[in-house]
Structures are given as C-alpha cells and as structure tokens.
Amino acid sequence: MWALFSMACVGEITAVAFYWALQYVFVGGMPITWITWMQHCLICVFVFIDGFIIGRIPLRAKQVIFPMNLLFWFWFWTAIHYIFGIGVGNKTDGNEGSDDKDVTAISDDDSLYPGLINWGSLQGRSTAISFVMTAVLSPLVFYMCWMVSFYGRQRYKSDVKQRKNKKGDDG
C-alpha cells in the first residue's frame, strides 16, 4: 500500500505540474474546463487528503524509486504510442466538416500531449521533458511529500502517547 501511495501522490502532483505548467506554457491557451480541472487537480487533492490525513500513510526515503519507475514506464508508453501510431483521435483527416477542429486548433499531431510530447517531430523537447520530470521533478516532489509525511507521524506519536496516558490513569 505504501508503494502505491508513493506512486499516486507523486504521480498526481507531477501530472498537475506537467499538465498545468508545461501544457499551458508551451502549447498555450487551452480552455480550462471542469473536466480538465477534475482530471488532475481534484484527484491530486483527494489522494493527498486520503494518504496523509485520513490514512496517515508514511513515506520512506527508499520509496523514491517507485514514482521514478512509474514515470519512466509512462514515457516509454508515450514512445510506444508514437511508434505504433495508436493515436488519440486528434489528427485531422482533411474533412472540413469533422468535429475535431477544436482539438487540432492547437496542434495537428496525434500524440498524447499535442505540441509538447511528440517523439516524431519534437524528439529533443520530448527527451528533455521526460528526463527532467523523471530524474529531477519526481524525486523533488517525492521528498517534499516525504517531509509532509513527517508531520503525520508526529501527530500519530502524540495520539499514541495520549492513549497510553489515559490507560495509565484508568487502571
């Protein structure tokens, strides 16, 4: 459970940083809708509250490898996605009457993150972003979450101490 929480917490915070910072800075001007906000920010808040406040799940320094592995395999999947042309349905087919005009107004590629991660035409940017997010941002976010988990452990210690004192007073 601890490994899953470390991946979910760091993964969600990294996704929020990636999606909201990089996608809007490099690609620009995408409208913020309830769905895009819900997909990343709200889930991040729920994971944070569930793990640190409700479940008080501790993080250990050696668990940093789990979110890094998750991101590595995610970038590997984006490359597989490009190589085999899986696509997400964003590429125009030349029909003027098609419904995908709004999606392709930003970019005409069919990658998961149009205009940002494209292993065909933006190999340098894709490699740099995936390396920085896996080797720099993920450990940085993990160790920030690790520091937050110290607070939960201190609160837990004080709860245990209070329970022991109550048992001693009752008996």
Coordinates of C-alpha atoms in Angstrom, one line a residue, residues 161-171:
K161 CA 1.1 8.9 23.9
Q162 CA -2.2 10.3 24.9
R163 CA -3.9 6.9 24.7
K164 CA -1.2 5.4 26.9
N165 CA -1.6 8.1 29.4
K166 CA -5.3 7.6 29.5
K167 CA -4.9 3.8 30.0
G168 CA -2.4 4.5 32.9
D169 CA -4.9 6.9 34.5
D170 CA -7.8 4.5 34.3
G171 CA -6.0 1.4 35.6

